[in-house]
Amino acid sequence: MVEPFHSLADELIEGEIADAASIARVQSWTGRSLHLRYKKGRPDALLASIPLSAAGRDALLDGRFGFANARREWVCGLDERAEALLSWGMAGRTPLAQLAALRGLLAGWFHFYSDVPVYARARSLQGQALMKRLLFTPLGNPDGTSPLWGSTRFPAGIARRLGTMRMAAEAEAPEQEASV
């Protein structure tokens, strides 16, 4: 899975990205960082969200965190509680693929990480506009390269819509069971 992910990230994300070996190393530690969507048998969207420990959050804010120099104690495995989430990469080949990646980020944030700060790097103007729309705050360039943005909370309007969608899905579940 890492090679198709790396190839798509290299194609779609502006600027330098981590090498495939570094991405694979972080994925092996977390078991949940890389998400790739396929359309017609071809990768068309990606999402990389890295759960961070307190030490990882501090390393990110100090400008020390990156895929190439990531340390095991900076990221969380499946059985560890995240203190923060880094949305490292999100991209798609088409507007619909980009929307799918964004929906993946929002769903993960809402369902699994709503109680921790979320950080993201926005290299493009489109990415920076998205950060503003999601109520992220610019935190400068701690690593000296791309801007870092941080959330203070999940956007309330989106939370209401997602909560309504979840309640509707839960309400439909018993009906589906009854009709089977």
PDB file of N, CA, C and O in Angstrom, residues 53-131:
ATOM      1  N   SER A  53       1.633  11.290  20.137  1.00  0.00           N
ATOM      2  CA  SER A  53       1.737  11.285  21.595  1.00  0.00           C
ATOM      3  C   SER A  53       1.988  12.724  22.049  1.00  0.00           C
ATOM      4  O   SER A  53       2.174  13.630  21.225  1.00  0.00           O
ATOM      5  N   ALA A  54       2.032  12.946  23.348  1.00  0.00           N
ATOM      6  CA  ALA A  54       2.353  14.282  23.862  1.00  0.00           C
ATOM      7  C   ALA A  54       3.740  14.708  23.384  1.00  0.00           C
ATOM      8  O   ALA A  54       3.946  15.862  22.994  1.00  0.00           O
ATOM      9  N   ALA A  55       4.694  13.767  23.385  1.00  0.00           N
ATOM     10  CA  ALA A  55       6.045  14.087  22.910  1.00  0.00           C
ATOM     11  C   ALA A  55       6.033  14.414  21.419  1.00  0.00           C
ATOM     12  O   ALA A  55       6.762  15.301  20.962  1.00  0.00           O
ATOM     13  N   GLY A  56       5.192  13.732  20.647  1.00  0.00           N
ATOM     14  CA  GLY A  56       5.069  14.012  19.223  1.00  0.00           C
ATOM     15  C   GLY A  56       4.450  15.373  18.964  1.00  0.00           C
ATOM     16  O   GLY A  56       4.878  16.101  18.072  1.00  0.00           O
ATOM     17  N   ARG A  57       3.429  15.707  19.747  1.00  0.00           N
ATOM     18  CA  ARG A  57       2.810  17.038  19.628  1.00  0.00           C
ATOM     19  C   ARG A  57       3.843  18.120  19.919  1.00  0.00           C
ATOM     20  O   ARG A  57       3.961  19.100  19.181  1.00  0.00           O
ATOM     21  N   ASP A  58       4.629  17.924  20.978  1.00  0.00           N
ATOM     22  CA  ASP A  58       5.661  18.903  21.318  1.00  0.00           C
ATOM     23  C   ASP A  58       6.712  19.012  20.213  1.00  0.00           C
ATOM     24  O   ASP A  58       7.151  20.106  19.876  1.00  0.00           O
ATOM     25  N   ALA A  59       7.100  17.861  19.646  1.00  0.00           N
ATOM     26  CA  ALA A  59       8.080  17.864  18.556  1.00  0.00           C
ATOM     27  C   ALA A  59       7.530  18.598  17.337  1.00  0.00           C
ATOM     28  O   ALA A  59       8.256  19.336  16.661  1.00  0.00           O
ATOM     29  N   LEU A  60       6.243  18.420  17.050  1.00  0.00           N
ATOM     30  CA  LEU A  60       5.610  19.110  15.928  1.00  0.00           C
ATOM     31  C   LEU A  60       5.623  20.622  16.153  1.00  0.00           C
ATOM     32  O   LEU A  60       6.024  21.395  15.280  1.00  0.00           O
ATOM     33  N   LEU A  61       5.216  21.040  17.342  1.00  0.00           N
ATOM     34  CA  LEU A  61       5.143  22.473  17.642  1.00  0.00           C
ATOM     35  C   LEU A  61       6.521  23.123  17.740  1.00  0.00           C
ATOM     36  O   LEU A  61       6.656  24.321  17.508  1.00  0.00           O
ATOM     37  N   ASP A  62       7.532  22.310  18.068  1.00  0.00           N
ATOM     38  CA  ASP A  62       8.915  22.811  18.131  1.00  0.00           C
ATOM     39  C   ASP A  62       9.606  22.771  16.778  1.00  0.00           C
ATOM     40  O   ASP A  62      10.760  23.194  16.669  1.00  0.00           O
ATOM     41  N   GLY A  63       8.953  22.207  15.760  1.00  0.00           N
ATOM     42  CA  GLY A  63       9.542  22.131  14.434  1.00  0.00           C
ATOM     43  C   GLY A  63      10.461  20.939  14.225  1.00  0.00           C
ATOM     44  O   GLY A  63      11.196  20.881  13.246  1.00  0.00           O
ATOM     45  N   ARG A  64      10.404  19.952  15.110  1.00  0.00           N
ATOM     46  CA  ARG A  64      11.289  18.787  14.990  1.00  0.00           C
ATOM     47  C   ARG A  64      10.639  17.605  14.307  1.00  0.00           C
ATOM     48  O   ARG A  64      11.332  16.694  13.874  1.00  0.00           O
ATOM     49  N   PHE A  65       9.299  17.565  14.207  1.00  0.00           N
ATOM     50  CA  PHE A  65       8.606  16.397  13.683  1.00  0.00           C
ATOM     51  C   PHE A  65       8.541  16.410  12.161  1.00  0.00           C
ATOM     52  O   PHE A  65       8.213  17.414  11.546  1.00  0.00           O
ATOM     53  N   GLY A  66       8.815  15.269  11.583  1.00  0.00           N
ATOM     54  CA  GLY A  66       8.631  15.027  10.159  1.00  0.00           C
ATOM     55  C   GLY A  66       8.654  13.537   9.920  1.00  0.00           C
ATOM     56  O   GLY A  66       9.125  12.774  10.770  1.00  0.00           O
ATOM     57  N   PHE A  67       8.157  13.087   8.783  1.00  0.00           N
ATOM     58  CA  PHE A  67       8.189  11.655   8.488  1.00  0.00           C
ATOM     59  C   PHE A  67       9.620  11.143   8.486  1.00  0.00           C
ATOM     60  O   PHE A  67       9.913  10.074   9.012  1.00  0.00           O
ATOM     61  N   ALA A  68      10.522  11.885   7.865  1.00  0.00           N
ATOM     62  CA  ALA A  68      11.899  11.398   7.700  1.00  0.00           C
ATOM     63  C   ALA A  68      12.610  11.214   9.036  1.00  0.00           C
ATOM     64  O   ALA A  68      13.450  10.329   9.170  1.00  0.00           O
ATOM     65  N   ASN A  69      12.291  12.046  10.025  1.00  0.00           N
ATOM     66  CA  ASN A  69      12.990  11.942  11.315  1.00  0.00           C
ATOM     67  C   ASN A  69      12.064  11.500  12.449  1.00  0.00           C
ATOM     68  O   ASN A  69      12.412  11.621  13.612  1.00  0.00           O
ATOM     69  N   ALA A  70      10.896  10.976  12.101  1.00  0.00           N
ATOM     70  CA  ALA A  70       9.925  10.578  13.133  1.00  0.00           C
ATOM     71  C   ALA A  70      10.519   9.504  14.041  1.00  0.00           C
ATOM     72  O   ALA A  70      11.270   8.640  13.607  1.00  0.00           O
ATOM     73  N   ARG A  71      10.147   9.600  15.290  1.00  0.00           N
ATOM     74  CA  ARG A  71      10.562   8.613  16.291  1.00  0.00           C
ATOM     75  C   ARG A  71       9.334   7.856  16.766  1.00  0.00           C
ATOM     76  O   ARG A  71       8.234   8.396  16.818  1.00  0.00           O
ATOM     77  N   ARG A  72       9.551   6.629  17.155  1.00  0.00           N
ATOM     78  CA  ARG A  72       8.441   5.786  17.603  1.00  0.00           C
ATOM     79  C   ARG A  72       7.695   6.417  18.771  1.00  0.00           C
ATOM     80  O   ARG A  72       6.464   6.367  18.823  1.00  0.00           O
ATOM     81  N   GLU A  73       8.397   7.052  19.692  1.00  0.00           N
ATOM     82  CA  GLU A  73       7.728   7.633  20.860  1.00  0.00           C
ATOM     83  C   GLU A  73       6.903   8.879  20.516  1.00  0.00           C
ATOM     84  O   GLU A  73       6.157   9.379  21.346  1.00  0.00           O
ATOM     85  N   TRP A  74       6.995   9.362  19.294  1.00  0.00           N
ATOM     86  CA  TRP A  74       6.234  10.530  18.879  1.00  0.00           C
ATOM     87  C   TRP A  74       4.863  10.166  18.296  1.00  0.00           C
ATOM     88  O   TRP A  74       4.015  11.036  18.150  1.00  0.00           O
ATOM     89  N   VAL A  75       4.670   8.918  17.911  1.00  0.00           N
ATOM     90  CA  VAL A  75       3.415   8.519  17.282  1.00  0.00           C
ATOM     91  C   VAL A  75       2.727   7.453  18.126  1.00  0.00           C
ATOM     92  O   VAL A  75       3.363   6.803  18.949  1.00  0.00           O
ATOM     93  N   CYS A  76       1.441   7.285  17.919  1.00  0.00           N
ATOM     94  CA  CYS A  76       0.661   6.329  18.711  1.00  0.00           C
ATOM     95  C   CYS A  76       0.298   5.109  17.888  1.00  0.00           C
ATOM     96  O   CYS A  76      -0.161   5.229  16.750  1.00  0.00           O
ATOM     97  N   GLY A  77       0.488   3.955  18.493  1.00  0.00           N
ATOM     98  CA  GLY A  77       0.036   2.708  17.898  1.00  0.00           C
ATOM     99  C   GLY A  77      -1.448   2.529  18.162  1.00  0.00           C
ATOM    100  O   GLY A  77      -2.110   3.368  18.782  1.00  0.00           O
ATOM    101  N   LEU A  78      -1.980   1.404  17.711  1.00  0.00           N
ATOM    102  CA  LEU A  78      -3.416   1.141  17.832  1.00  0.00           C
ATOM    103  C   LEU A  78      -3.905   1.090  19.271  1.00  0.00           C
ATOM    104  O   LEU A  78      -5.053   1.406  19.549  1.00  0.00           O
ATOM    105  N   ASP A  79      -3.046   0.704  20.200  1.00  0.00           N
ATOM    106  CA  ASP A  79      -3.470   0.565  21.592  1.00  0.00           C
ATOM    107  C   ASP A  79      -3.080   1.762  22.461  1.00  0.00           C
ATOM    108  O   ASP A  79      -3.210   1.704  23.672  1.00  0.00           O
ATOM    109  N   GLU A  80      -2.623   2.841  21.835  1.00  0.00           N
ATOM    110  CA  GLU A  80      -2.203   4.026  22.588  1.00  0.00           C
ATOM    111  C   GLU A  80      -3.159   5.186  22.330  1.00  0.00           C
ATOM    112  O   GLU A  80      -3.674   5.342  21.225  1.00  0.00           O
ATOM    113  N   ARG A  81      -3.362   6.004  23.358  1.00  0.00           N
ATOM    114  CA  ARG A  81      -4.250   7.160  23.236  1.00  0.00           C
ATOM    115  C   ARG A  81      -3.503   8.331  22.610  1.00  0.00           C
ATOM    116  O   ARG A  81      -2.427   8.712  23.063  1.00  0.00           O
ATOM    117  N   ALA A  82      -4.084   8.901  21.591  1.00  0.00           N
ATOM    118  CA  ALA A  82      -3.484  10.057  20.921  1.00  0.00           C
ATOM    119  C   ALA A  82      -3.721  11.321  21.735  1.00  0.00           C
ATOM    120  O   ALA A  82      -4.794  11.513  22.303  1.00  0.00           O
ATOM    121  N   GLU A  83      -2.717  12.169  21.768  1.00  0.00           N
ATOM    122  CA  GLU A  83      -2.831  13.483  22.406  1.00  0.00           C
ATOM    123  C   GLU A  83      -3.063  14.576  21.369  1.00  0.00           C
ATOM    124  O   GLU A  83      -3.414  15.703  21.714  1.00  0.00           O
ATOM    125  N   ALA A  84      -2.833  14.251  20.104  1.00  0.00           N
ATOM    126  CA  ALA A  84      -3.050  15.172  18.989  1.00  0.00           C
ATOM    127  C   ALA A  84      -3.106  14.352  17.714  1.00  0.00           C
ATOM    128  O   ALA A  84      -2.746  13.172  17.704  1.00  0.00           O
ATOM    129  N   LEU A  85      -3.567  14.984  16.650  1.00  0.00           N
ATOM    130  CA  LEU A  85      -3.603  14.345  15.344  1.00  0.00           C
ATOM    131  C   LEU A  85      -2.969  15.295  14.343  1.00  0.00           C
ATOM    132  O   LEU A  85      -3.284  16.483  14.330  1.00  0.00           O
ATOM    133  N   LEU A  86      -2.072  14.774  13.529  1.00  0.00           N
ATOM    134  CA  LEU A  86      -1.474  15.558  12.457  1.00  0.00           C
ATOM    135  C   LEU A  86      -2.050  15.089  11.136  1.00  0.00           C
ATOM    136  O   LEU A  86      -1.895  13.932  10.754  1.00  0.00           O
ATOM    137  N   SER A  87      -2.746  15.975  10.453  1.00  0.00           N
ATOM    138  CA  SER A  87      -3.203  15.683   9.103  1.00  0.00           C
ATOM    139  C   SER A  87      -2.038  16.024   8.192  1.00  0.00           C
ATOM    140  O   SER A  87      -1.826  17.170   7.836  1.00  0.00           O
ATOM    141  N   TRP A  88      -1.260  15.008   7.844  1.00  0.00           N
ATOM    142  CA  TRP A  88      -0.026  15.222   7.102  1.00  0.00           C
ATOM    143  C   TRP A  88      -0.270  15.460   5.624  1.00  0.00           C
ATOM    144  O   TRP A  88       0.419  16.230   4.983  1.00  0.00           O
ATOM    145  N   GLY A  89      -1.243  14.779   5.056  1.00  0.00           N
ATOM    146  CA  GLY A  89      -1.491  14.935   3.633  1.00  0.00           C
ATOM    147  C   GLY A  89      -2.912  14.596   3.286  1.00  0.00           C
ATOM    148  O   GLY A  89      -3.504  13.674   3.835  1.00  0.00           O
ATOM    149  N   MET A  90      -3.450  15.374   2.358  1.00  0.00           N
ATOM    150  CA  MET A  90      -4.810  15.158   1.897  1.00  0.00           C
ATOM    151  C   MET A  90      -4.863  15.686   0.472  1.00  0.00           C
ATOM    152  O   MET A  90      -4.546  16.852   0.235  1.00  0.00           O
ATOM    153  N   ALA A  91      -5.229  14.838  -0.478  1.00  0.00           N
ATOM    154  CA  ALA A  91      -5.261  15.273  -1.874  1.00  0.00           C
ATOM    155  C   ALA A  91      -6.123  14.334  -2.686  1.00  0.00           C
ATOM    156  O   ALA A  91      -6.363  13.190  -2.295  1.00  0.00           O
ATOM    157  N   GLY A  92      -6.557  14.821  -3.839  1.00  0.00           N
ATOM    158  CA  GLY A  92      -7.331  14.014  -4.766  1.00  0.00           C
ATOM    159  C   GLY A  92      -7.116  14.483  -6.185  1.00  0.00           C
ATOM    160  O   GLY A  92      -6.812  15.656  -6.417  1.00  0.00           O
ATOM    161  N   ARG A  93      -7.286  13.572  -7.127  1.00  0.00           N
ATOM    162  CA  ARG A  93      -7.067  13.887  -8.544  1.00  0.00           C
ATOM    163  C   ARG A  93      -8.151  14.810  -9.115  1.00  0.00           C
ATOM    164  O   ARG A  93      -7.900  15.558 -10.033  1.00  0.00           O
ATOM    165  N   THR A  94      -9.363  14.695  -8.601  1.00  0.00           N
ATOM    166  CA  THR A  94     -10.499  15.465  -9.111  1.00  0.00           C
ATOM    167  C   THR A  94     -11.166  16.169  -7.928  1.00  0.00           C
ATOM    168  O   THR A  94     -10.920  15.810  -6.767  1.00  0.00           O
ATOM    169  N   PRO A  95     -12.034  17.121  -8.198  1.00  0.00           N
ATOM    170  CA  PRO A  95     -12.763  17.743  -7.088  1.00  0.00           C
ATOM    171  C   PRO A  95     -13.545  16.728  -6.245  1.00  0.00           C
ATOM    172  O   PRO A  95     -13.582  16.838  -5.022  1.00  0.00           O
ATOM    173  N   LEU A  96     -14.134  15.708  -6.869  1.00  0.00           N
ATOM    174  CA  LEU A  96     -14.859  14.696  -6.097  1.00  0.00           C
ATOM    175  C   LEU A  96     -13.904  13.857  -5.244  1.00  0.00           C
ATOM    176  O   LEU A  96     -14.231  13.501  -4.113  1.00  0.00           O
ATOM    177  N   ALA A  97     -12.736  13.554  -5.772  1.00  0.00           N
ATOM    178  CA  ALA A  97     -11.738  12.813  -4.998  1.00  0.00           C
ATOM    179  C   ALA A  97     -11.219  13.669  -3.837  1.00  0.00           C
ATOM    180  O   ALA A  97     -11.003  13.164  -2.732  1.00  0.00           O
ATOM    181  N   GLN A  98     -11.046  14.960  -4.068  1.00  0.00           N
ATOM    182  CA  GLN A  98     -10.626  15.862  -2.997  1.00  0.00           C
ATOM    183  C   GLN A  98     -11.686  15.914  -1.907  1.00  0.00           C
ATOM    184  O   GLN A  98     -11.367  15.897  -0.716  1.00  0.00           O
ATOM    185  N   LEU A  99     -12.933  15.954  -2.304  1.00  0.00           N
ATOM    186  CA  LEU A  99     -14.033  15.945  -1.340  1.00  0.00           C
ATOM    187  C   LEU A  99     -14.046  14.645  -0.546  1.00  0.00           C
ATOM    188  O   LEU A  99     -14.270  14.652   0.668  1.00  0.00           O
ATOM    189  N   ALA A 100     -13.779  13.523  -1.197  1.00  0.00           N
ATOM    190  CA  ALA A 100     -13.726  12.238  -0.492  1.00  0.00           C
ATOM    191  C   ALA A 100     -12.624  12.247   0.561  1.00  0.00           C
ATOM    192  O   ALA A 100     -12.816  11.759   1.678  1.00  0.00           O
ATOM    193  N   ALA A 101     -11.458  12.807   0.226  1.00  0.00           N
ATOM    194  CA  ALA A 101     -10.363  12.889   1.191  1.00  0.00           C
ATOM    195  C   ALA A 101     -10.754  13.782   2.366  1.00  0.00           C
ATOM    196  O   ALA A 101     -10.504  13.444   3.529  1.00  0.00           O
ATOM    197  N   LEU A 102     -11.392  14.905   2.078  1.00  0.00           N
ATOM    198  CA  LEU A 102     -11.838  15.806   3.144  1.00  0.00           C
ATOM    199  C   LEU A 102     -12.881  15.120   4.024  1.00  0.00           C
ATOM    200  O   LEU A 102     -12.814  15.219   5.259  1.00  0.00           O
ATOM    201  N   ARG A 103     -13.809  14.407   3.421  1.00  0.00           N
ATOM    202  CA  ARG A 103     -14.815  13.691   4.209  1.00  0.00           C
ATOM    203  C   ARG A 103     -14.162  12.645   5.107  1.00  0.00           C
ATOM    204  O   ARG A 103     -14.578  12.448   6.244  1.00  0.00           O
ATOM    205  N   GLY A 104     -13.120  11.992   4.604  1.00  0.00           N
ATOM    206  CA  GLY A 104     -12.380  11.031   5.422  1.00  0.00           C
ATOM    207  C   GLY A 104     -11.728  11.693   6.617  1.00  0.00           C
ATOM    208  O   GLY A 104     -11.774  11.176   7.738  1.00  0.00           O
ATOM    209  N   LEU A 105     -11.111  12.851   6.387  1.00  0.00           N
ATOM    210  CA  LEU A 105     -10.488  13.591   7.484  1.00  0.00           C
ATOM    211  C   LEU A 105     -11.536  13.991   8.519  1.00  0.00           C
ATOM    212  O   LEU A 105     -11.355  13.776   9.720  1.00  0.00           O
ATOM    213  N   LEU A 106     -12.637  14.558   8.061  1.00  0.00           N
ATOM    214  CA  LEU A 106     -13.674  15.025   8.983  1.00  0.00           C
ATOM    215  C   LEU A 106     -14.297  13.873   9.765  1.00  0.00           C
ATOM    216  O   LEU A 106     -14.539  13.988  10.965  1.00  0.00           O
ATOM    217  N   ALA A 107     -14.529  12.755   9.095  1.00  0.00           N
ATOM    218  CA  ALA A 107     -15.123  11.606   9.782  1.00  0.00           C
ATOM    219  C   ALA A 107     -14.180  11.075  10.857  1.00  0.00           C
ATOM    220  O   ALA A 107     -14.603  10.788  11.984  1.00  0.00           O
ATOM    221  N   GLY A 108     -12.900  10.938  10.534  1.00  0.00           N
ATOM    222  CA  GLY A 108     -11.931  10.469  11.526  1.00  0.00           C
ATOM    223  C   GLY A 108     -11.805  11.423  12.694  1.00  0.00           C
ATOM    224  O   GLY A 108     -11.772  11.004  13.863  1.00  0.00           O
ATOM    225  N   TRP A 109     -11.760  12.705  12.389  1.00  0.00           N
ATOM    226  CA  TRP A 109     -11.656  13.733  13.428  1.00  0.00           C
ATOM    227  C   TRP A 109     -12.891  13.681  14.331  1.00  0.00           C
ATOM    228  O   TRP A 109     -12.792  13.652  15.551  1.00  0.00           O
ATOM    229  N   PHE A 110     -14.059  13.655  13.720  1.00  0.00           N
ATOM    230  CA  PHE A 110     -15.311  13.686  14.472  1.00  0.00           C
ATOM    231  C   PHE A 110     -15.508  12.444  15.324  1.00  0.00           C
ATOM    232  O   PHE A 110     -15.877  12.517  16.483  1.00  0.00           O
ATOM    233  N   HIS A 111     -15.247  11.273  14.745  1.00  0.00           N
ATOM    234  CA  HIS A 111     -15.556  10.021  15.429  1.00  0.00           C
ATOM    235  C   HIS A 111     -14.458   9.514  16.360  1.00  0.00           C
ATOM    236  O   HIS A 111     -14.749   8.815  17.324  1.00  0.00           O
ATOM    237  N   PHE A 112     -13.198   9.836  16.069  1.00  0.00           N
ATOM    238  CA  PHE A 112     -12.112   9.238  16.838  1.00  0.00           C
ATOM    239  C   PHE A 112     -11.207  10.239  17.556  1.00  0.00           C
ATOM    240  O   PHE A 112     -10.553   9.882  18.528  1.00  0.00           O
ATOM    241  N   TYR A 113     -11.135  11.473  17.071  1.00  0.00           N
ATOM    242  CA  TYR A 113     -10.174  12.432  17.626  1.00  0.00           C
ATOM    243  C   TYR A 113     -10.809  13.758  18.028  1.00  0.00           C
ATOM    244  O   TYR A 113     -10.128  14.771  18.119  1.00  0.00           O
ATOM    245  N   SER A 114     -12.091  13.770  18.306  1.00  0.00           N
ATOM    246  CA  SER A 114     -12.768  15.038  18.602  1.00  0.00           C
ATOM    247  C   SER A 114     -12.292  15.665  19.908  1.00  0.00           C
ATOM    248  O   SER A 114     -12.514  16.854  20.135  1.00  0.00           O
ATOM    249  N   ASP A 115     -11.621  14.898  20.746  1.00  0.00           N
ATOM    250  CA  ASP A 115     -11.176  15.424  22.039  1.00  0.00           C
ATOM    251  C   ASP A 115      -9.705  15.842  22.047  1.00  0.00           C
ATOM    252  O   ASP A 115      -9.169  16.165  23.098  1.00  0.00           O
ATOM    253  N   VAL A 116      -9.048  15.844  20.891  1.00  0.00           N
ATOM    254  CA  VAL A 116      -7.638  16.249  20.837  1.00  0.00           C
ATOM    255  C   VAL A 116      -7.458  17.315  19.764  1.00  0.00           C
ATOM    256  O   VAL A 116      -8.231  17.390  18.811  1.00  0.00           O
ATOM    257  N   PRO A 117      -6.418  18.155  19.911  1.00  0.00           N
ATOM    258  CA  PRO A 117      -6.161  19.138  18.856  1.00  0.00           C
ATOM    259  C   PRO A 117      -5.717  18.445  17.565  1.00  0.00           C
ATOM    260  O   PRO A 117      -5.060  17.408  17.601  1.00  0.00           O
ATOM    261  N   VAL A 118      -6.107  19.029  16.451  1.00  0.00           N
ATOM    262  CA  VAL A 118      -5.714  18.529  15.140  1.00  0.00           C
ATOM    263  C   VAL A 118      -4.838  19.593  14.490  1.00  0.00           C
ATOM    264  O   VAL A 118      -5.163  20.784  14.540  1.00  0.00           O
ATOM    265  N   TYR A 119      -3.741  19.146  13.911  1.00  0.00           N
ATOM    266  CA  TYR A 119      -2.797  20.046  13.246  1.00  0.00           C
ATOM    267  C   TYR A 119      -2.700  19.650  11.781  1.00  0.00           C
ATOM    268  O   TYR A 119      -2.907  18.494  11.425  1.00  0.00           O
ATOM    269  N   ALA A 120      -2.377  20.623  10.943  1.00  0.00           N
ATOM    270  CA  ALA A 120      -2.223  20.359   9.514  1.00  0.00           C
ATOM    271  C   ALA A 120      -1.239  21.353   8.928  1.00  0.00           C
ATOM    272  O   ALA A 120      -1.094  22.475   9.431  1.00  0.00           O
ATOM    273  N   ARG A 121      -0.579  20.939   7.880  1.00  0.00           N
ATOM    274  CA  ARG A 121       0.274  21.839   7.105  1.00  0.00           C
ATOM    275  C   ARG A 121      -0.491  22.186   5.834  1.00  0.00           C
ATOM    276  O   ARG A 121      -1.073  21.308   5.202  1.00  0.00           O
ATOM    277  N   ALA A 122      -0.496  23.435   5.488  1.00  0.00           N
ATOM    278  CA  ALA A 122      -1.193  23.873   4.277  1.00  0.00           C
ATOM    279  C   ALA A 122      -0.182  24.543   3.356  1.00  0.00           C
ATOM    280  O   ALA A 122       0.231  25.669   3.597  1.00  0.00           O
ATOM    281  N   ARG A 123       0.222  23.817   2.332  1.00  0.00           N
ATOM    282  CA  ARG A 123       1.235  24.330   1.404  1.00  0.00           C
ATOM    283  C   ARG A 123       0.625  25.186   0.303  1.00  0.00           C
ATOM    284  O   ARG A 123       1.282  26.056  -0.236  1.00  0.00           O
ATOM    285  N   SER A 124      -0.611  24.901  -0.065  1.00  0.00           N
ATOM    286  CA  SER A 124      -1.239  25.616  -1.178  1.00  0.00           C
ATOM    287  C   SER A 124      -2.204  26.675  -0.653  1.00  0.00           C
ATOM    288  O   SER A 124      -2.656  26.620   0.492  1.00  0.00           O
ATOM    289  N   LEU A 125      -2.556  27.606  -1.524  1.00  0.00           N
ATOM    290  CA  LEU A 125      -3.562  28.612  -1.152  1.00  0.00           C
ATOM    291  C   LEU A 125      -4.902  27.942  -0.898  1.00  0.00           C
ATOM    292  O   LEU A 125      -5.637  28.319   0.007  1.00  0.00           O
ATOM    293  N   GLN A 126      -5.223  26.913  -1.682  1.00  0.00           N
ATOM    294  CA  GLN A 126      -6.466  26.167  -1.485  1.00  0.00           C
ATOM    295  C   GLN A 126      -6.464  25.504  -0.106  1.00  0.00           C
ATOM    296  O   GLN A 126      -7.467  25.521   0.601  1.00  0.00           O
ATOM    297  N   GLY A 127      -5.333  24.941   0.289  1.00  0.00           N
ATOM    298  CA  GLY A 127      -5.221  24.311   1.604  1.00  0.00           C
ATOM    299  C   GLY A 127      -5.357  25.315   2.732  1.00  0.00           C
ATOM    300  O   GLY A 127      -6.003  25.052   3.750  1.00  0.00           O
ATOM    301  N   GLN A 128      -4.765  26.490   2.561  1.00  0.00           N
ATOM    302  CA  GLN A 128      -4.870  27.523   3.584  1.00  0.00           C
ATOM    303  C   GLN A 128      -6.302  28.034   3.701  1.00  0.00           C
ATOM    304  O   GLN A 128      -6.791  28.274   4.812  1.00  0.00           O
ATOM    305  N   ALA A 129      -6.993  28.155   2.579  1.00  0.00           N
ATOM    306  CA  ALA A 129      -8.406  28.564   2.611  1.00  0.00           C
ATOM    307  C   ALA A 129      -9.245  27.512   3.348  1.00  0.00           C
ATOM    308  O   ALA A 129     -10.139  27.860   4.125  1.00  0.00           O
ATOM    309  N   LEU A 130      -8.940  26.238   3.117  1.00  0.00           N
ATOM    310  CA  LEU A 130      -9.652  25.168   3.819  1.00  0.00           C
ATOM    311  C   LEU A 130      -9.397  25.236   5.319  1.00  0.00           C
ATOM    312  O   LEU A 130     -10.325  25.081   6.117  1.00  0.00           O
ATOM    313  N   MET A 131      -8.168  25.497   5.713  1.00  0.00           N
ATOM    314  CA  MET A 131      -7.845  25.601   7.142  1.00  0.00           C
ATOM    315  C   MET A 131      -8.671  26.723   7.785  1.00  0.00           C
ATOM    316  O   MET A 131      -9.213  26.553   8.869  1.00  0.00           O
TER     317      MET A 131
END
